[in-house]
């Protein structure tokens, strides 16, 4: 008999007024008992609606059944065969719009907490030293991957499994892409990212750090080195600014800079050599995951934090859970509000941000109601820092100038859903091909591209 | 040789050191005006340094001023030690064309950065006046290298203990007034020196290239920390530069931005000095 409890089994987490002062993980994970209780809520539906919502096709009811039975090794095998980074996606996927959004139990209550179960199984495997790193015998062919975010790591893992020699070229000194520099420790502990990369290395993947492709090597030179196919997974890392007066004052950050200092460079730690400003009051502009992460980091560094977002609550693009957590932690939401200028003091330090109130008008191209300024509603907010979390666009450095490689109007690599580009031996996926999206879509793209690369290399023989 | 090994280390002055690092891929690509970013150890800050020269056996030479905690930590490494990270070449190389007669201005440590630029311009057929300024005679560096990289070397000291008595801008104006016609000026050094050099060349209507050194993290365009305003537009120094049209740069903005962390930096330096003293006892 399934467990007909309507709500998800709650997952223990740090209390809001404790966690908003530290960088330790917010959510603490299920115990075996809690996981089994939750697993028994699954109806094991024949048509598996949840699986259709999963970009990497995890056999969801299958692995959940194994959890219910207590056979965690079998659950991990099923999970990790389909998903190379389950401890990561279990923590950061927007499940509410994917698998859990399709779950039958969600019609009359809360869906099965697929994400929490995924995380539970992956953490169990790590704690017990269980891995899934078998590979086919080496086939003697070489592939290269540019970028070590979720798209690149997944593609590398899939190729290694098939027997390819894979080299991942990463610009930074740490692998992981956004998982390392963007998403904070309290949502995704960096030890987990390290562990997943170590597993790939066990499969024989060679990760070359400090390699800025386009500068130190071009894609053409990578082919000359004997690689037969290249996967571009360089993400969408270029920050955007609003182009309003005062944006270069001292104390105005892009979210990328703010988060990189904190997450990659560990500037939140007492004796880290990389500095970060410890502000009193911060305005974070934007309403996505990136804005929530920046706001929650600023809070943890001791600031009074306001999210400034030009649309209303319903349009906030961030995951529901992140908004909920941010509110619990005491972050104030100034909705229907948009900055028009930033003012500084005599030393060029940010002193205030002038905002204007907005109202929602007719729907725009995205289908959301367009925010329009309310004339004469300007007001000043006293702040000593402003963080711009307005979205990012692809950094073309690795692929610009590659002969025959087509780009989209937005500067992405033009690639189809199989990762194929205008060059038969070049593949692309993840944020570099789609613009800023999600971890799991990047992983799905990496997986598809690996298959296409395999097909391409076999077709040449 | 090991990856990122310090093959040669030299002390140029008590404040300035020079290292040649084994990084063959970087050495093969780097051109005048480009920079690298290094980290001393696993926790280290990312610090940008200009490529001073490269050699066919895979060495990249950089020259650093011990100005704060990270450059002091770098100086503690010796020959045979390895850097934790070394990435490059970053930035766009200096545009080296034969324009005729050029003046290259270097200020202090900036002379180390000016040297490869002067050399490249000289090799491209320009008549190069290299005007190198230092506070005082004792800290003049690279004199021999500089004199072989240009047509005429003019060393200046602020206190008049060696060469021309005064700032590089003074020497440049003297040369201009003596009738020399410059087709282009390159100014490389402290922000204030570049700002005043640009004021001067603007007066004489000489196109001027400056090499900007804002605070950086990644050096690949992803953080925006290095942004500056050039002709009213926001540019990222690490990917759009570091060279810019000096007459268009908003220097005061960069000067303010570079002071963002001065309290932190002062404390870090203090701590580092304490640790060094403690270690010696
Ligand atoms: C702060 C933040 C929070 C987010 N939160 C979530 C979340 O909760 N859930 C979710 O699903 N998604 C989230 N996202 C989005 C998600 O992280 C991205 O969609 C995903 O990481 C894209 O993966 P990717 O592999 O395509 O690129 P990235 O993760 O961006 O990785 C690209 C890698 O390529 C490297 N690279 C770039 N140029 C070069 C070059 N020239 N040479 C070599 N290497 C290069 C980069 O250094 C980087 O390591 C968040 C994003 C941010 C910024
Ligand atoms: C493109 C470029 C090329 C450079 N080339 C050289 C060079 O060839 N030789 C040399 O000695 N110095 C060079 N610099 C400056 C050098 O990077 C800084 O002096 C160094 O980072 C200072 O670190 P610190 O911890 O020792 O000192 P700190 O006490 O931390 O800083 C001293 C000053 O250096 C600047 N600075 C601090 N952190 C950074 C950073 N991450 N990036 C850039 N500047 C910073 C700030 O203005 C600060 O006030 C260059 C900078 C840039 C951007
Ligand atoms: S839809 Fe929900 S209940 Fe049905 S199999 Fe998937 S997780 Fe289980
Ligand atoms: S240093 Fe980060 S964008 Fe230039």
mmCIF file of N, CA and C in Angstrom, chain A residues 202-287:
data_model
loop_
_atom_site.group_PDB
_atom_site.id
_atom_site.type_symbol
_atom_site.label_atom_id
_atom_site.label_comp_id
_atom_site.label_asym_id
_atom_site.label_seq_id
_atom_site.Cartn_x
_atom_site.Cartn_y
_atom_site.Cartn_z
ATOM 1 N N UNK A 202 38.240 9.384 -12.282
ATOM 2 C CA UNK A 202 38.387 7.924 -12.125
ATOM 3 C C UNK A 202 38.021 7.207 -13.409
ATOM 4 N N UNK A 203 37.121 7.810 -14.182
ATOM 5 C CA UNK A 203 36.736 7.201 -15.458
ATOM 6 C C UNK A 203 37.754 7.523 -16.544
ATOM 7 N N UNK A 204 38.792 8.236 -16.184
ATOM 8 C CA UNK A 204 39.854 8.513 -17.148
ATOM 9 C C UNK A 204 39.758 9.866 -17.825
ATOM 10 N N UNK A 205 38.772 10.696 -17.421
ATOM 11 C CA UNK A 205 38.656 12.020 -18.036
ATOM 12 C C UNK A 205 39.809 12.901 -17.543
ATOM 13 N N UNK A 206 40.436 13.592 -18.497
ATOM 14 C CA UNK A 206 41.552 14.465 -18.158
ATOM 15 C C UNK A 206 41.036 15.904 -18.115
ATOM 16 N N UNK A 207 41.092 16.536 -16.949
ATOM 17 C CA UNK A 207 40.610 17.910 -16.834
ATOM 18 C C UNK A 207 41.814 18.845 -16.802
ATOM 19 N N UNK A 208 41.934 19.663 -17.845
ATOM 20 C CA UNK A 208 43.054 20.604 -17.926
ATOM 21 C C UNK A 208 42.562 21.990 -17.527
ATOM 22 N N UNK A 209 43.028 22.474 -16.382
ATOM 23 C CA UNK A 209 42.592 23.774 -15.872
ATOM 24 C C UNK A 209 43.458 24.890 -16.457
ATOM 25 N N UNK A 210 43.037 26.129 -16.215
ATOM 26 C CA UNK A 210 43.799 27.312 -16.673
ATOM 27 C C UNK A 210 44.000 27.327 -18.184
ATOM 28 N N UNK A 211 43.034 26.766 -18.916
ATOM 29 C CA UNK A 211 43.157 26.728 -20.377
ATOM 30 C C UNK A 211 42.039 27.570 -20.981
ATOM 31 N N UNK A 212 42.360 28.791 -21.314
ATOM 32 C CA UNK A 212 41.371 29.677 -21.933
ATOM 33 C C UNK A 212 41.391 29.436 -23.434
ATOM 34 N N UNK A 213 40.419 28.664 -23.892
ATOM 35 C CA UNK A 213 40.393 28.348 -25.323
ATOM 36 C C UNK A 213 40.022 29.618 -26.087
ATOM 37 N N UNK A 214 40.673 29.780 -27.230
ATOM 38 C CA UNK A 214 40.539 31.032 -27.965
ATOM 39 C C UNK A 214 41.759 31.905 -27.735
ATOM 40 N N UNK A 215 42.406 31.715 -26.584
ATOM 41 C CA UNK A 215 43.615 32.471 -26.279
ATOM 42 C C UNK A 215 44.844 31.558 -26.334
ATOM 43 N N UNK A 216 44.823 30.525 -25.492
ATOM 44 C CA UNK A 216 46.022 29.675 -25.419
ATOM 45 C C UNK A 216 46.023 28.636 -26.541
ATOM 46 N N UNK A 217 44.846 28.184 -26.913
ATOM 47 C CA UNK A 217 44.676 27.264 -28.049
ATOM 48 C C UNK A 217 43.388 27.660 -28.756
ATOM 49 N N UNK A 218 43.354 27.512 -30.071
ATOM 50 C CA UNK A 218 42.092 27.721 -30.774
ATOM 51 C C UNK A 218 41.469 26.349 -31.046
ATOM 52 N N UNK A 219 40.208 26.357 -31.426
ATOM 53 C CA UNK A 219 39.547 25.089 -31.751
ATOM 54 C C UNK A 219 40.286 24.404 -32.908
ATOM 55 N N UNK A 220 40.720 25.190 -33.861
ATOM 56 C CA UNK A 220 41.465 24.623 -34.989
ATOM 57 C C UNK A 220 42.722 23.906 -34.489
ATOM 58 N N UNK A 221 43.414 24.516 -33.545
ATOM 59 C CA UNK A 221 44.621 23.875 -33.004
ATOM 60 C C UNK A 221 44.296 22.610 -32.210
ATOM 61 N N UNK A 222 43.134 22.605 -31.557
ATOM 62 C CA UNK A 222 42.728 21.397 -30.824
ATOM 63 C C UNK A 222 42.585 20.230 -31.804
ATOM 64 N N UNK A 223 42.008 20.507 -32.968
ATOM 65 C CA UNK A 223 41.900 19.434 -33.974
ATOM 66 C C UNK A 223 43.290 19.001 -34.442
ATOM 67 N N UNK A 224 44.179 19.968 -34.619
ATOM 68 C CA UNK A 224 45.538 19.628 -35.068
ATOM 69 C C UNK A 224 46.262 18.738 -34.057
ATOM 70 N N UNK A 225 45.839 18.818 -32.786
ATOM 71 C CA UNK A 225 46.465 17.981 -31.756
ATOM 72 C C UNK A 225 45.944 16.545 -31.790
ATOM 73 N N UNK A 226 45.008 16.256 -32.690
ATOM 74 C CA UNK A 226 44.557 14.878 -32.840
ATOM 75 C C UNK A 226 43.175 14.589 -32.273
ATOM 76 N N UNK A 227 42.517 15.611 -31.748
ATOM 77 C CA UNK A 227 41.149 15.394 -31.280
ATOM 78 C C UNK A 227 40.238 15.325 -32.503
ATOM 79 N N UNK A 228 39.276 14.400 -32.466
ATOM 80 C CA UNK A 228 38.441 14.204 -33.656
ATOM 81 C C UNK A 228 37.127 14.964 -33.578
ATOM 82 N N UNK A 229 36.682 15.275 -32.369
ATOM 83 C CA UNK A 229 35.439 16.036 -32.212
ATOM 84 C C UNK A 229 35.589 16.944 -30.993
ATOM 85 N N UNK A 230 34.958 18.124 -31.079
ATOM 86 C CA UNK A 230 35.030 19.086 -29.978
ATOM 87 C C UNK A 230 33.622 19.453 -29.544
ATOM 88 N N UNK A 231 33.397 19.475 -28.233
ATOM 89 C CA UNK A 231 32.106 19.904 -27.688
ATOM 90 C C UNK A 231 32.305 21.255 -27.010
ATOM 91 N N UNK A 232 31.579 22.262 -27.480
ATOM 92 C CA UNK A 232 31.668 23.599 -26.873
ATOM 93 C C UNK A 232 30.612 23.705 -25.776
ATOM 94 N N UNK A 233 31.085 23.849 -24.542
ATOM 95 C CA UNK A 233 30.178 23.967 -23.390
ATOM 96 C C UNK A 233 30.675 25.088 -22.505
ATOM 97 N N UNK A 234 30.871 26.244 -23.144
ATOM 98 C CA UNK A 234 31.516 27.346 -22.423
ATOM 99 C C UNK A 234 30.522 28.245 -21.690
ATOM 100 N N UNK A 235 29.253 27.840 -21.661
ATOM 101 C CA UNK A 235 28.292 28.535 -20.817
ATOM 102 C C UNK A 235 27.910 29.915 -21.330
ATOM 103 N N UNK A 236 27.205 30.646 -20.470
ATOM 104 C CA UNK A 236 26.786 32.013 -20.799
ATOM 105 C C UNK A 236 27.259 32.892 -19.660
ATOM 106 N N UNK A 237 28.518 33.264 -19.725
ATOM 107 C CA UNK A 237 29.124 33.910 -18.559
ATOM 108 C C UNK A 237 29.255 35.413 -18.591
ATOM 109 N N UNK A 238 28.812 36.076 -19.670
ATOM 110 C CA UNK A 238 29.023 37.529 -19.721
ATOM 111 C C UNK A 238 27.935 38.276 -18.961
ATOM 112 N N UNK A 239 28.319 39.084 -17.977
ATOM 113 C CA UNK A 239 27.300 39.789 -17.197
ATOM 114 C C UNK A 239 26.713 40.970 -17.964
ATOM 115 N N UNK A 240 25.461 41.302 -17.667
ATOM 116 C CA UNK A 240 24.837 42.473 -18.292
ATOM 117 C C UNK A 240 24.707 43.569 -17.243
ATOM 118 N N UNK A 241 24.734 44.792 -17.728
ATOM 119 C CA UNK A 241 24.481 45.939 -16.861
ATOM 120 C C UNK A 241 23.270 46.690 -17.416
ATOM 121 N N UNK A 242 22.746 47.648 -16.622
ATOM 122 C CA UNK A 242 21.527 48.341 -17.049
ATOM 123 C C UNK A 242 21.790 49.549 -17.929
ATOM 124 N N UNK A 243 23.051 50.014 -17.941
ATOM 125 C CA UNK A 243 23.405 51.252 -18.635
ATOM 126 C C UNK A 243 22.677 52.452 -18.026
ATOM 127 N N UNK A 244 22.635 52.491 -16.695
ATOM 128 C CA UNK A 244 22.078 53.666 -16.019
ATOM 129 C C UNK A 244 23.235 54.439 -15.392
ATOM 130 N N UNK A 245 23.056 55.721 -15.099
ATOM 131 C CA UNK A 245 24.146 56.503 -14.508
ATOM 132 C C UNK A 245 24.585 55.906 -13.162
ATOM 133 N N UNK A 246 25.886 55.925 -12.920
ATOM 134 C CA UNK A 246 26.414 55.497 -11.629
ATOM 135 C C UNK A 246 26.772 54.027 -11.543
ATOM 136 N N UNK A 247 26.695 53.308 -12.658
ATOM 137 C CA UNK A 247 26.920 51.865 -12.576
ATOM 138 C C UNK A 247 28.374 51.456 -12.369
ATOM 139 N N UNK A 248 29.289 52.414 -12.497
ATOM 140 C CA UNK A 248 30.686 52.050 -12.257
ATOM 141 C C UNK A 248 31.201 52.628 -10.942
ATOM 142 N N UNK A 249 30.293 53.053 -10.085
ATOM 143 C CA UNK A 249 30.719 53.536 -8.771
ATOM 144 C C UNK A 249 31.290 52.379 -7.960
ATOM 145 N N UNK A 250 32.041 52.739 -6.919
ATOM 146 C CA UNK A 250 32.596 51.717 -6.039
ATOM 147 C C UNK A 250 31.456 51.132 -5.205
ATOM 148 N N UNK A 251 31.263 49.831 -5.298
ATOM 149 C CA UNK A 251 30.151 49.206 -4.579
ATOM 150 C C UNK A 251 29.073 48.699 -5.523
ATOM 151 N N UNK A 252 29.246 48.934 -6.825
ATOM 152 C CA UNK A 252 28.318 48.312 -7.780
ATOM 153 C C UNK A 252 29.004 47.055 -8.317
ATOM 154 N N UNK A 253 28.339 45.939 -8.148
ATOM 155 C CA UNK A 253 28.869 44.655 -8.579
ATOM 156 C C UNK A 253 27.947 44.045 -9.635
ATOM 157 N N UNK A 254 28.509 43.264 -10.538
ATOM 158 C CA UNK A 254 27.662 42.325 -11.268
ATOM 159 C C UNK A 254 27.473 41.145 -10.312
ATOM 160 N N UNK A 255 26.363 40.431 -10.434
ATOM 161 C CA UNK A 255 26.174 39.261 -9.571
ATOM 162 C C UNK A 255 27.308 38.269 -9.805
ATOM 163 N N UNK A 256 27.754 38.158 -11.048
ATOM 164 C CA UNK A 256 28.870 37.256 -11.346
ATOM 165 C C UNK A 256 30.102 37.590 -10.516
ATOM 166 N N UNK A 257 30.430 38.871 -10.460
ATOM 167 C CA UNK A 257 31.622 39.249 -9.681
ATOM 168 C C UNK A 257 31.405 38.952 -8.206
ATOM 169 N N UNK A 258 30.251 39.368 -7.712
ATOM 170 C CA UNK A 258 29.973 39.201 -6.284
ATOM 171 C C UNK A 258 30.036 37.719 -5.898
ATOM 172 N N UNK A 259 29.356 36.892 -6.701
ATOM 173 C CA UNK A 259 29.302 35.463 -6.393
ATOM 174 C C UNK A 259 30.653 34.793 -6.618
ATOM 175 N N UNK A 260 31.391 35.217 -7.637
ATOM 176 C CA UNK A 260 32.700 34.610 -7.883
ATOM 177 C C UNK A 260 33.645 34.897 -6.723
ATOM 178 N N UNK A 261 33.636 36.144 -6.262
ATOM 179 C CA UNK A 261 34.488 36.457 -5.114
ATOM 180 C C UNK A 261 34.141 35.558 -3.934
ATOM 181 N N UNK A 262 32.834 35.366 -3.709
ATOM 182 C CA UNK A 262 32.411 34.608 -2.533
ATOM 183 C C UNK A 262 32.599 33.103 -2.723
ATOM 184 N N UNK A 263 32.116 32.574 -3.839
ATOM 185 C CA UNK A 263 32.093 31.115 -3.994
ATOM 186 C C UNK A 263 33.408 30.545 -4.481
ATOM 187 N N UNK A 264 33.929 31.121 -5.554
ATOM 188 C CA UNK A 264 35.151 30.561 -6.127
ATOM 189 C C UNK A 264 36.364 30.984 -5.308
ATOM 190 N N UNK A 265 36.402 32.253 -4.917
ATOM 191 C CA UNK A 265 37.580 32.780 -4.231
ATOM 192 C C UNK A 265 37.437 32.727 -2.709
ATOM 193 N N UNK A 266 36.281 32.259 -2.222
ATOM 194 C CA UNK A 266 36.061 32.055 -0.784
ATOM 195 C C UNK A 266 36.217 33.329 0.038
ATOM 196 N N UNK A 267 35.823 34.461 -0.543
ATOM 197 C CA UNK A 267 36.028 35.735 0.148
ATOM 198 C C UNK A 267 35.188 35.849 1.421
ATOM 199 N N UNK A 268 34.231 34.944 1.616
ATOM 200 C CA UNK A 268 33.436 35.008 2.841
ATOM 201 C C UNK A 268 34.216 34.519 4.044
ATOM 202 N N UNK A 269 35.305 33.788 3.801
ATOM 203 C CA UNK A 269 36.095 33.260 4.919
ATOM 204 C C UNK A 269 36.975 34.354 5.508
ATOM 205 N N UNK A 270 37.131 34.302 6.788
ATOM 206 C CA UNK A 270 37.865 35.315 7.547
ATOM 207 C C UNK A 270 39.202 35.703 6.903
ATOM 208 N N UNK A 271 40.059 34.723 6.618
ATOM 209 C CA UNK A 271 41.408 35.088 6.171
ATOM 210 C C UNK A 271 41.655 34.798 4.687
ATOM 211 N N UNK A 272 40.586 34.829 3.885
ATOM 212 C CA UNK A 272 40.769 34.633 2.449
ATOM 213 C C UNK A 272 41.561 35.806 1.875
ATOM 214 N N UNK A 273 42.470 35.531 0.932
ATOM 215 C CA UNK A 273 43.256 36.612 0.345
ATOM 216 C C UNK A 273 42.467 37.490 -0.629
ATOM 217 N N UNK A 274 41.314 37.015 -1.099
ATOM 218 C CA UNK A 274 40.510 37.809 -2.034
ATOM 219 C C UNK A 274 39.469 38.605 -1.256
ATOM 220 N N UNK A 275 39.403 39.912 -1.488
ATOM 221 C CA UNK A 275 38.484 40.743 -0.707
ATOM 222 C C UNK A 275 37.052 40.786 -1.240
ATOM 223 N N UNK A 276 36.136 41.173 -0.374
ATOM 224 C CA UNK A 276 34.755 41.493 -0.756
ATOM 225 C C UNK A 276 34.297 42.601 0.193
ATOM 226 N N UNK A 277 33.465 43.509 -0.279
ATOM 227 C CA UNK A 277 32.971 44.556 0.617
ATOM 228 C C UNK A 277 31.928 43.963 1.560
ATOM 229 N N UNK A 278 32.025 44.308 2.825
ATOM 230 C CA UNK A 278 30.997 43.915 3.786
ATOM 231 C C UNK A 278 30.081 45.127 3.957
ATOM 232 N N UNK A 279 28.943 45.090 3.272
ATOM 233 C CA UNK A 279 28.092 46.267 3.208
ATOM 234 C C UNK A 279 27.036 46.281 4.290
ATOM 235 N N UNK A 280 26.457 47.482 4.482
ATOM 236 C CA UNK A 280 25.389 47.623 5.481
ATOM 237 C C UNK A 280 24.027 47.381 4.843
ATOM 238 N N UNK A 281 23.832 48.002 3.683
ATOM 239 C CA UNK A 281 22.535 47.809 3.029
ATOM 240 C C UNK A 281 22.739 47.651 1.521
ATOM 241 N N UNK A 282 22.182 46.587 0.999
ATOM 242 C CA UNK A 282 22.447 46.217 -0.389
ATOM 243 C C UNK A 282 21.140 46.117 -1.174
ATOM 244 N N UNK A 283 21.133 46.667 -2.382
ATOM 245 C CA UNK A 283 20.019 46.438 -3.301
ATOM 246 C C UNK A 283 20.486 45.440 -4.357
ATOM 247 N N UNK A 284 19.729 44.354 -4.514
ATOM 248 C CA UNK A 284 20.036 43.381 -5.558
ATOM 249 C C UNK A 284 18.983 43.554 -6.647
ATOM 250 N N UNK A 285 19.416 43.843 -7.859
ATOM 251 C CA UNK A 285 18.479 44.120 -8.941
ATOM 252 C C UNK A 285 18.270 42.858 -9.772
ATOM 253 N N UNK A 286 17.019 42.378 -9.836
ATOM 254 C CA UNK A 286 16.715 41.170 -10.604
ATOM 255 C C UNK A 286 15.865 40.227 -9.781
ATOM 256 N N UNK A 287 15.312 39.203 -10.430
ATOM 257 C CA UNK A 287 14.408 38.321 -9.706
ATOM 258 C C UNK A 287 14.610 36.846 -9.979
#
